[in-house]
Amino acid sequence: MPPTDLTSPAEPVPGKAAPGKAAGALPGGGGAASARTPCGITFEQVVKRFGDNVVLDHLDFAVGAGERVTLIGPSGSGKTTILRLLMTLERPDGGVIRVGDDPLWHMERGGKLVKAGEKHLHEMRKRIGMVFQQFNLFPNMNVLRNLTEGPVHVLGLSRDEAVERARGLLELVGLADKEDAHPTRLSGGQQQRVAIARALAMEPTVLLLDEVTSALDPELVVGVQDLLRDIARSTDVTMLCVTHEMGFARDISDRVLMFDQGRIIEEGPPGTIFEEPREERTRAFLRAVLAS
Amino acid sequence: MNWDWNYTGKLIPDLLDGLRVTVTATLLGYLIALALGLVWTLLRRSPNPLVHQTVRWVTEFVRSTPLLVQLFFLFYVLPSWGITLGALTAGIVGLGLHYSTYTAEVYRAGIEDVPRGQWEAATALNLPRRRVWAGVVLPQAVRRVVPSLGNYLIALFKDTPFLFGITVTELLGSAFDEGAHTLKYLEPITVAGLFFIAVSVVSSLALRRLEKHYATH
Ligand SMILES: Nc1ncnc2c1ncn2[C@@H]1O[C@H](COP(=O)(O)OP(=O)(O)O)[C@@H](O)[C@H]1O
Ligand SMILES: [Mg+2]
């Protein structure tokens, strides 16, 4: 897939922004500022504990640049913890996490890895965006401000540039008419689409999605899933996605990782995992999810 | 004892002067309390234990000693260390300092009330520390604590007569002076009390409206 602009769908999506328009909304769209090289992710012997509870016990796995990987597995198996470690919301107790070629939590000094400070984390976070189950929009700002806050205060865009970018993204997510709205006045599905736009406004090379539709009323799930399908199809952002929606997982993933108790017990392309799982625990999990 | 309307009429201008002093001390003292309280709250979150422990002890100390002691200290003790404050200034500083230890607690509770998801979203957006506070946390925290902050405004207002203890002729002081002059205390003290009630009621109504505003926005 050729690198494309994050905010411009490759194909026109009915009822959504015309791609030309969305791309035009980005100053220098496709230029150095927005066409970022996607980053891969590696976990090397990563350990995470909460007290005595060892959640990740020397976990190893890798995600390729631009790859779409879905994490599935029973509740408590450590999926959210993996995303939170990547977003620097949790600190690992051991091992090395890399985003691109650079260690996330460490700096190389004299050939050795040492704990990195806030400055390094700030640089690394520019590569990563996250969408939460509970949206977490800022209720003291309107929709537009939610989208311009990061670009202005982190990326150093002028207010006008940030507004232009935000409007392009609101059009992409189908909420062009809601820029003045207060987040709490929107439906859950609309809030989540704003949250997705807010993450995209930072032009991350890695996008983390943690059960982004599980807080939504059933009739609002499809709209958000369709949007994410568009984004998956039209961009080359690396995606790490936790979901219990197996149809959706099958559509967007290149690869599925099945977790149990902090370990990957099975992995493969979605067709294989969903149709011919090898492991009994995977089968049991899929049966339970389908029954619910 | 008979109510003397003629005397009452003559009192009013002086009492209004006293009221002006009271309102000035209230508003300026409150501004100090709001700003200084925020400083305490932020310093108490400092990772440096020397800083947050010191601030904790200072605020505990100020909160648990009587306001009048602090006013005496500012007005009568500080000059012997070469720091001389005017009576009204000392009064305003004293009120502000005393009430800052209460507003600090209010802010602390308000900040703890901001959901963790807000901090996490701010981190995920990579907002710099200052912006997380100024743009996300404090606006939400303040919104949550407007009612409690308002109650402290009224409490501070009702504590202004203590300033009479350091020679400030505020509302109650001017009433007392009138009474001492004519030996007729009924009218001035009663009218001063009515002024206090009037201001309290008006402020309460204004605060109620402010609360409603914040509840719906
Ligand atoms: N902040 C925390 N404090 C203590 N334990 C936690 C915390 N977050 C997660 N855990 C524990 O870590 C384990 C993995 O949780 P999580 O990553 O949320 O799993 P999943 O997302 O797969 O349901 C669980 O046992 C959970 O109780
Ligand atoms: Mg989870």
XYZ file of C-alpha atoms and ligand atoms in Angstrom:
537
model
C 0.000 0.000 0.000
C 1.528 3.345 -1.003
C 1.891 5.951 1.727
C -1.095 8.242 1.620
C -2.318 11.172 3.546
C -4.000 10.168 6.791
C -6.950 12.415 6.285
C -7.781 11.570 2.680
C -9.590 8.346 1.931
C -8.237 6.648 -1.172
C -11.719 6.028 -2.465
C -14.655 8.349 -2.100
C -16.934 7.151 0.659
C -20.604 7.928 0.135
C -21.868 10.449 2.621
C -18.342 11.280 3.714
C -15.885 13.945 2.718
C -14.700 14.073 -0.845
C -11.069 12.967 -0.693
C -9.771 15.977 -2.585
C -11.380 18.263 -0.067
C -10.039 16.465 2.949
C -6.534 16.426 1.528
C -6.817 20.080 0.650
C -7.661 20.788 4.263
C -4.153 19.760 5.242
C -1.602 22.438 4.565
C 1.128 20.766 2.587
C -0.890 17.549 2.607
C 1.314 14.677 1.484
C 4.396 16.746 2.315
C 7.007 16.053 4.930
C 4.715 17.103 7.757
C 1.984 14.587 7.110
C 3.369 11.693 5.069
C 5.153 10.120 7.993
C 6.869 6.798 7.558
C 4.881 4.209 9.457
C 6.561 2.626 12.458
C 6.701 -0.984 13.490
C 6.507 -2.090 17.112
C 8.554 -4.659 18.994
C 8.159 -6.019 22.489
C 11.335 -7.676 23.769
C 11.034 -9.664 26.996
C 8.566 -7.144 28.374
C 7.508 -7.611 31.984
C 4.625 -5.802 33.635
C 3.424 -6.393 37.185
C 0.731 -4.844 39.303
C 1.862 -5.688 42.819
C 2.176 -9.472 42.924
C 0.140 -9.888 39.775
C 2.518 -10.549 36.869
C 0.431 -9.454 33.903
C 3.066 -9.708 31.166
C 5.840 -12.220 31.777
C 8.725 -11.670 29.333
C 6.433 -11.031 26.375
C 7.942 -10.977 22.867
C 6.137 -9.937 19.721
C 6.528 -7.661 16.727
C 4.184 -5.673 14.531
C 5.373 -4.561 11.110
C 5.273 -0.987 9.876
C 1.798 -0.342 8.503
C 0.519 -3.695 9.723
C -2.970 -4.033 11.257
C -2.951 -6.330 14.216
C -5.896 -7.246 16.397
C -5.477 -8.502 19.946
C -8.164 -10.859 21.170
C -8.490 -12.893 24.317
C -10.436 -13.186 27.536
C -10.849 -10.249 29.883
C -7.799 -9.774 32.093
C -5.386 -11.338 29.620
C -3.307 -8.137 29.369
C -4.492 -6.611 26.067
C -5.237 -3.170 27.478
C -1.973 -3.220 29.421
C -0.053 -3.694 26.169
C -1.689 -0.643 24.590
C -1.221 1.416 27.761
C 2.492 0.554 27.879
C 2.774 1.775 24.290
C 0.915 5.004 25.098
C 3.244 5.497 28.111
C 0.280 5.358 30.480
C 1.933 2.437 32.278
C 5.618 1.896 32.893
C 7.139 -1.522 32.096
C 8.965 -3.394 34.865
C 11.395 -5.053 32.479
C 12.312 -5.550 28.847
C 12.391 -3.134 25.934
C 9.584 -1.777 23.772
C 10.528 -0.279 20.425
C 8.445 1.988 18.222
C 10.183 2.301 14.904
C 13.838 1.674 15.622
C 13.897 3.561 18.894
C 13.275 2.224 22.362
C 10.185 3.837 23.858
C 11.169 3.884 27.513
C 14.952 3.952 27.115
C 17.740 5.934 25.535
C 20.941 4.545 24.150
C 23.967 5.924 25.950
C 27.444 4.489 25.398
C 25.981 1.416 23.719
C 23.765 0.754 26.739
C 20.063 1.334 27.293
C 19.252 3.672 30.155
C 15.878 4.870 31.425
C 14.679 7.806 29.362
C 13.340 11.059 30.759
C 10.167 12.978 29.971
C 11.794 14.743 27.016
C 12.421 11.455 25.207
C 8.918 10.214 26.027
C 7.506 13.446 24.603
C 9.352 12.860 21.332
C 8.304 9.216 21.156
C 4.646 9.950 21.888
C 4.487 12.027 18.717
C 4.501 8.737 16.825
C 1.599 7.222 18.744
C -2.101 7.981 19.049
C -4.760 6.241 21.114
C -8.533 6.026 21.108
C -10.167 4.971 24.368
C -13.213 2.906 25.174
C -14.758 5.860 27.045
C -13.818 8.491 24.380
C -12.301 10.833 27.010
C -13.078 13.996 25.077
C -12.345 17.200 26.987
C -15.768 18.377 28.239
C -14.542 21.930 28.833
C -13.857 22.446 25.130
C -16.094 22.323 22.097
C -15.510 19.743 19.376
C -13.223 21.971 17.315
C -11.048 22.866 20.307
C -10.719 19.181 21.170
C -9.191 18.712 17.717
C -6.953 21.793 17.636
C -5.551 21.553 21.161
C -2.826 19.024 20.307
C -1.817 20.403 16.895
C -1.465 23.915 18.346
C 0.246 23.084 21.633
C 2.288 20.057 20.598
C 2.929 20.268 16.871
C 3.218 24.041 16.844
C 0.634 24.651 14.131
C -0.872 28.117 13.933
C -4.476 28.320 15.070
C -5.643 28.748 11.474
C -3.715 25.730 10.253
C -5.024 23.668 13.142
C -8.617 24.734 12.484
C -8.246 23.876 8.818
C -6.872 20.446 9.669
C -9.626 19.886 12.245
C -12.355 20.804 9.756
C -10.925 18.400 7.198
C -10.997 15.610 9.757
C -14.499 16.440 10.987
C -15.645 16.120 7.414
C -13.856 12.786 7.144
C -15.651 11.457 10.221
C -18.977 12.880 9.024
C -19.370 15.545 11.718
C -18.597 18.721 9.817
C -21.702 20.376 11.259
C -20.744 19.678 14.879
C -17.607 21.748 15.304
C -19.236 24.121 17.802
C -21.056 21.389 19.668
C -20.267 20.487 23.211
C -18.925 16.896 23.424
C -21.438 15.843 26.085
C -24.310 16.812 23.770
C -23.222 14.265 21.167
C -24.225 10.618 20.979
C -21.641 8.043 22.012
C -20.980 7.186 18.391
C -20.428 10.819 17.495
C -18.161 11.314 20.497
C -16.067 8.351 19.491
C -15.764 9.641 15.936
C -14.582 12.981 17.312
C -12.069 11.104 19.468
C -10.782 9.270 16.386
C -10.464 12.576 14.531
C -8.649 14.058 17.534
C -6.115 11.226 17.453
C -5.650 11.550 13.674
C -5.094 15.299 13.941
C -1.749 14.488 15.551
C -0.792 12.394 12.500
C 0.402 9.389 14.470
C 2.266 6.606 12.722
C 0.854 4.084 15.188
C -2.805 4.079 16.196
C -3.961 2.202 19.301
C -7.644 1.304 19.565
C -8.876 -0.192 22.844
C -12.390 -1.635 22.507
C -13.508 1.595 20.903
C -17.044 0.390 20.211
C -17.804 -1.505 23.399
C -19.246 1.514 25.249
C -21.619 2.298 22.366
C -25.272 1.475 21.933
C -25.535 -1.381 19.388
C -27.009 0.795 16.635
C -24.035 3.197 16.816
C -21.333 0.554 16.504
C -21.480 0.228 12.727
C -20.804 3.910 12.004
C -17.607 3.884 14.029
C -16.487 0.562 12.543
C -17.086 1.832 9.013
C -14.985 4.875 9.741
C -12.128 2.731 11.021
C -12.398 0.499 7.945
C -12.030 3.620 5.774
C -9.001 4.720 7.730
C -7.456 1.270 7.531
C -8.046 1.167 3.789
C -6.886 4.659 2.965
C -3.857 5.168 5.191
C -0.736 3.256 6.056
C -0.903 3.865 9.788
C 0.164 0.931 11.929
C -2.887 -0.233 13.885
C -3.063 -2.169 17.111
C -6.626 -2.922 17.917
C -8.332 -4.647 20.845
C -11.871 -5.725 20.034
C -14.519 -8.332 20.741
C -16.215 -7.662 17.396
C -14.935 -10.579 15.364
C -16.444 -9.498 12.036
C -14.735 -6.155 12.335
C -11.462 -7.775 13.400
C -11.571 -9.978 10.325
C -12.129 -6.969 8.032
C -9.336 -4.779 9.190
C -6.622 -7.137 10.455
C -3.625 -8.516 8.672
C -2.970 -10.671 11.697
C -4.723 -11.690 14.898
C -2.970 -12.400 18.199
C -4.840 -14.546 20.699
C -3.846 -13.746 24.284
C -4.379 -15.725 27.422
C -2.883 -14.750 30.777
C -0.427 -12.345 29.205
C 0.887 -14.797 26.611
C 0.224 -15.154 22.902
C -1.153 -18.658 22.636
C -1.953 -18.518 18.945
C -1.533 -16.113 16.051
C -2.183 -15.958 12.353
C -4.242 -14.309 9.635
C -7.857 -13.706 10.666
C -9.173 -16.408 8.330
C -7.063 -19.034 10.044
C -7.667 -17.901 13.616
C -11.418 -17.579 13.220
C -12.060 -20.617 11.009
C -9.471 -23.193 12.015
C -7.996 -22.306 15.394
C -5.528 -24.864 16.667
C -5.827 -24.178 20.358
C -8.724 -25.381 22.432
C -8.594 -22.158 24.499
C -8.985 -20.101 21.307
C -11.989 -22.163 20.273
C -13.544 -21.817 23.699
C -12.976 -18.071 23.642
C -14.480 -17.645 20.171
C -17.522 -19.725 21.137
C -18.047 -17.582 24.218
C -17.757 -14.330 22.235
C -20.112 -15.506 19.509
C -22.665 -16.637 22.085
C -22.720 -13.228 23.775
C -35.353 51.663 74.843
C -36.747 53.548 71.858
C -35.575 53.422 68.283
C -34.283 56.856 67.222
C -34.960 57.320 63.498
C -33.271 60.682 63.372
C -30.069 59.226 64.820
C -30.354 56.262 62.441
C -30.448 58.568 59.425
C -27.325 60.358 60.554
C -25.500 57.070 61.052
C -26.006 55.753 57.561
C -23.189 57.647 55.733
C -20.552 56.516 58.255
C -21.809 52.959 58.196
C -21.694 52.966 54.405
C -18.039 53.997 54.654
C -17.508 51.031 56.953
C -19.339 48.791 54.519
C -17.065 49.951 51.728
C -14.027 48.944 53.761
C -15.624 45.575 54.536
C -16.406 44.871 50.889
C -12.921 45.949 49.789
C -11.280 43.677 52.362
C -13.595 40.819 51.367
C -12.962 41.033 47.638
C -9.200 41.583 47.800
C -8.788 39.014 50.557
C -10.786 36.543 48.510
C -8.680 37.135 45.402
C -5.568 36.397 47.444
C -7.231 33.294 48.890
C -8.133 32.020 45.401
C -4.672 32.584 43.944
C -2.612 31.525 46.952
C -4.772 28.446 47.508
C -3.972 27.316 43.983
C -0.270 27.843 44.640
C -0.496 25.655 47.788
C -2.361 22.951 45.899
C 0.157 22.819 43.081
C 3.143 22.913 45.453
C 1.635 20.084 47.475
C 1.811 17.954 44.340
C 5.512 18.704 43.922
C 7.620 15.546 43.679
C 10.147 17.202 46.012
C 9.267 15.997 49.548
C 10.845 19.064 51.154
C 8.466 21.290 49.196
C 5.256 19.354 49.649
C 5.877 18.545 53.317
C 6.699 22.155 54.142
C 3.593 23.403 52.373
C 1.535 20.789 54.155
C 2.751 21.876 57.586
C 2.401 25.585 56.870
C -1.156 25.260 55.621
C -2.123 22.928 58.483
C -0.681 25.430 60.935
C -2.456 28.424 59.432
C -5.760 26.587 59.199
C -5.682 25.421 62.795
C -4.789 28.722 64.438
C -7.408 31.467 64.929
C -7.637 34.197 62.310
C -7.278 36.857 65.001
C -3.887 35.460 66.061
C -2.674 35.711 62.473
C -3.982 39.269 62.169
C -2.221 40.275 65.416
C 0.933 38.661 64.123
C 0.834 40.517 60.826
C -0.031 43.860 62.359
C 1.732 43.899 65.734
C 4.596 41.381 65.463
C 5.912 41.859 61.929
C 6.910 45.527 62.505
C 9.449 44.386 65.102
C 11.089 42.460 62.231
C 11.099 45.576 60.107
C 7.992 44.739 58.064
C 5.269 47.292 58.624
C 1.893 46.854 56.970
C -0.988 49.287 57.068
C -3.945 48.021 59.116
C -6.184 47.375 56.111
C -3.347 45.757 54.146
C -2.503 43.491 57.072
C -6.195 42.623 57.342
C -6.503 41.764 53.652
C -3.314 39.689 53.684
C -4.456 37.918 56.848
C -7.882 37.060 55.454
C -6.338 35.941 52.155
C -3.712 33.799 53.833
C -6.156 32.212 56.262
C -8.737 31.381 53.620
C -6.116 30.215 51.105
C -5.659 27.153 53.298
C -9.340 26.351 52.819
C -9.464 27.050 49.093
C -6.366 24.840 48.740
C -8.364 21.917 50.144
C -11.237 22.722 47.797
C -8.963 22.785 44.761
C -7.329 19.536 45.852
C -10.695 17.793 46.015
C -11.683 19.298 42.660
C -8.508 18.073 40.999
C -8.957 14.590 42.427
C -12.471 14.613 40.983
C -11.252 15.048 37.411
C -11.537 11.554 35.901
C -8.326 9.670 35.192
C -9.375 9.353 31.563
C -8.916 13.099 31.152
C -5.290 12.908 32.254
C -4.766 9.894 30.016
C -6.290 11.571 26.977
C -4.047 14.574 27.606
C -1.013 12.281 27.769
C -2.106 10.453 24.624
C -2.294 13.834 22.872
C 1.192 14.497 24.200
C 0.153 17.827 25.720
C 2.935 19.470 27.698
C 2.511 19.472 31.495
C 1.581 23.155 31.723
C -1.083 22.748 29.088
C -2.550 19.684 30.805
C -3.077 21.806 33.911
C -4.113 25.056 32.282
C -6.198 23.603 29.453
C -7.697 20.401 30.804
C -7.470 19.778 34.551
C -7.916 23.158 36.221
C -10.879 24.342 34.125
C -12.702 21.115 34.986
C -11.634 21.165 38.622
C -12.714 24.774 39.165
C -16.083 24.103 37.567
C -16.680 21.322 40.067
C -15.819 23.446 43.086
C -17.568 26.722 42.332
C -20.207 26.064 45.051
C -17.629 25.359 47.779
C -15.500 28.324 46.733
C -18.607 30.498 46.921
C -19.354 29.361 50.459
C -15.868 30.453 51.507
C -16.473 33.890 50.008
C -19.426 34.326 52.343
C -17.537 32.866 55.306
C -14.665 35.268 54.656
C -17.100 38.173 54.469
C -18.532 37.240 57.848
C -15.030 37.119 59.326
C -14.171 40.687 58.345
C -15.208 42.117 61.784
C -12.013 40.527 63.136
C -10.211 43.329 61.300
C -11.618 45.665 63.942
C -9.125 43.909 66.240
C -6.260 45.502 64.320
C -7.852 48.992 64.189
C -9.527 48.719 60.764
C -12.792 50.645 60.882
C -14.816 48.236 58.852
C -18.609 47.965 59.066
C -18.954 46.624 62.594
C -16.097 48.815 63.810
C -17.719 51.969 62.508
C -20.986 50.968 64.183
C -19.156 50.391 67.451
C -17.359 53.740 67.196
C -20.687 55.517 66.649
C -22.128 53.796 69.694
C -19.126 54.583 71.844
C -19.421 58.208 70.829
C -23.126 58.651 71.625
C -23.509 55.754 74.078
C -26.458 54.626 71.948
C -25.527 51.184 70.579
C -28.934 49.848 69.527
C -29.261 51.657 66.206
C -25.689 51.395 64.832
C -25.229 47.728 65.745
C -28.646 46.794 64.390
C -28.115 48.650 61.117
C -24.642 47.094 60.727
C -26.220 43.670 61.227
C -28.845 44.456 58.597
C -26.108 45.507 56.163
C -24.332 42.217 56.765
C -27.537 40.294 56.098
C -28.271 42.292 52.955
C -24.849 41.647 51.461
C -24.962 37.966 52.430
C -28.358 37.446 50.856
C -27.438 39.236 47.648
C -24.157 37.285 47.360
C -25.903 33.992 48.034
C -28.381 34.668 45.262
C -25.583 35.626 42.879
C -23.682 32.468 43.784
C -26.754 30.322 43.258
C -26.981 31.712 39.736
C -23.299 31.093 39.133
C -23.679 27.500 40.313
C -26.597 27.005 37.950
C -24.537 28.459 35.140
C -21.718 26.005 35.787
C -24.078 23.084 36.271
C -25.493 23.567 32.788
C -22.280 24.482 30.935
N -4.057 -0.229 37.309
C -4.071 -1.542 37.636
N -3.840 -1.922 38.905
C -3.840 -3.230 39.252
N -4.074 -4.238 38.396
C -4.323 -3.927 37.110
C -4.333 -2.560 36.665
N -4.604 -2.555 35.344
C -4.756 -3.843 34.985
N -4.593 -4.668 36.037
C -4.634 -6.142 35.999
O -3.860 -6.583 34.911
C -4.462 -7.691 34.288
C -4.634 -7.424 32.812
O -5.574 -6.389 32.648
P -5.911 -5.771 31.224
O -4.652 -5.450 30.521
O -6.868 -4.681 31.442
O -6.614 -6.993 30.499
P -7.596 -6.997 29.241
O -7.551 -5.672 28.577
O -7.083 -8.102 28.389
O -8.944 -7.304 29.773
C -5.763 -7.946 35.030
O -5.523 -8.975 35.958
C -6.034 -6.660 35.733
O -6.708 -6.876 36.935
Mg -9.164 -4.300 28.206
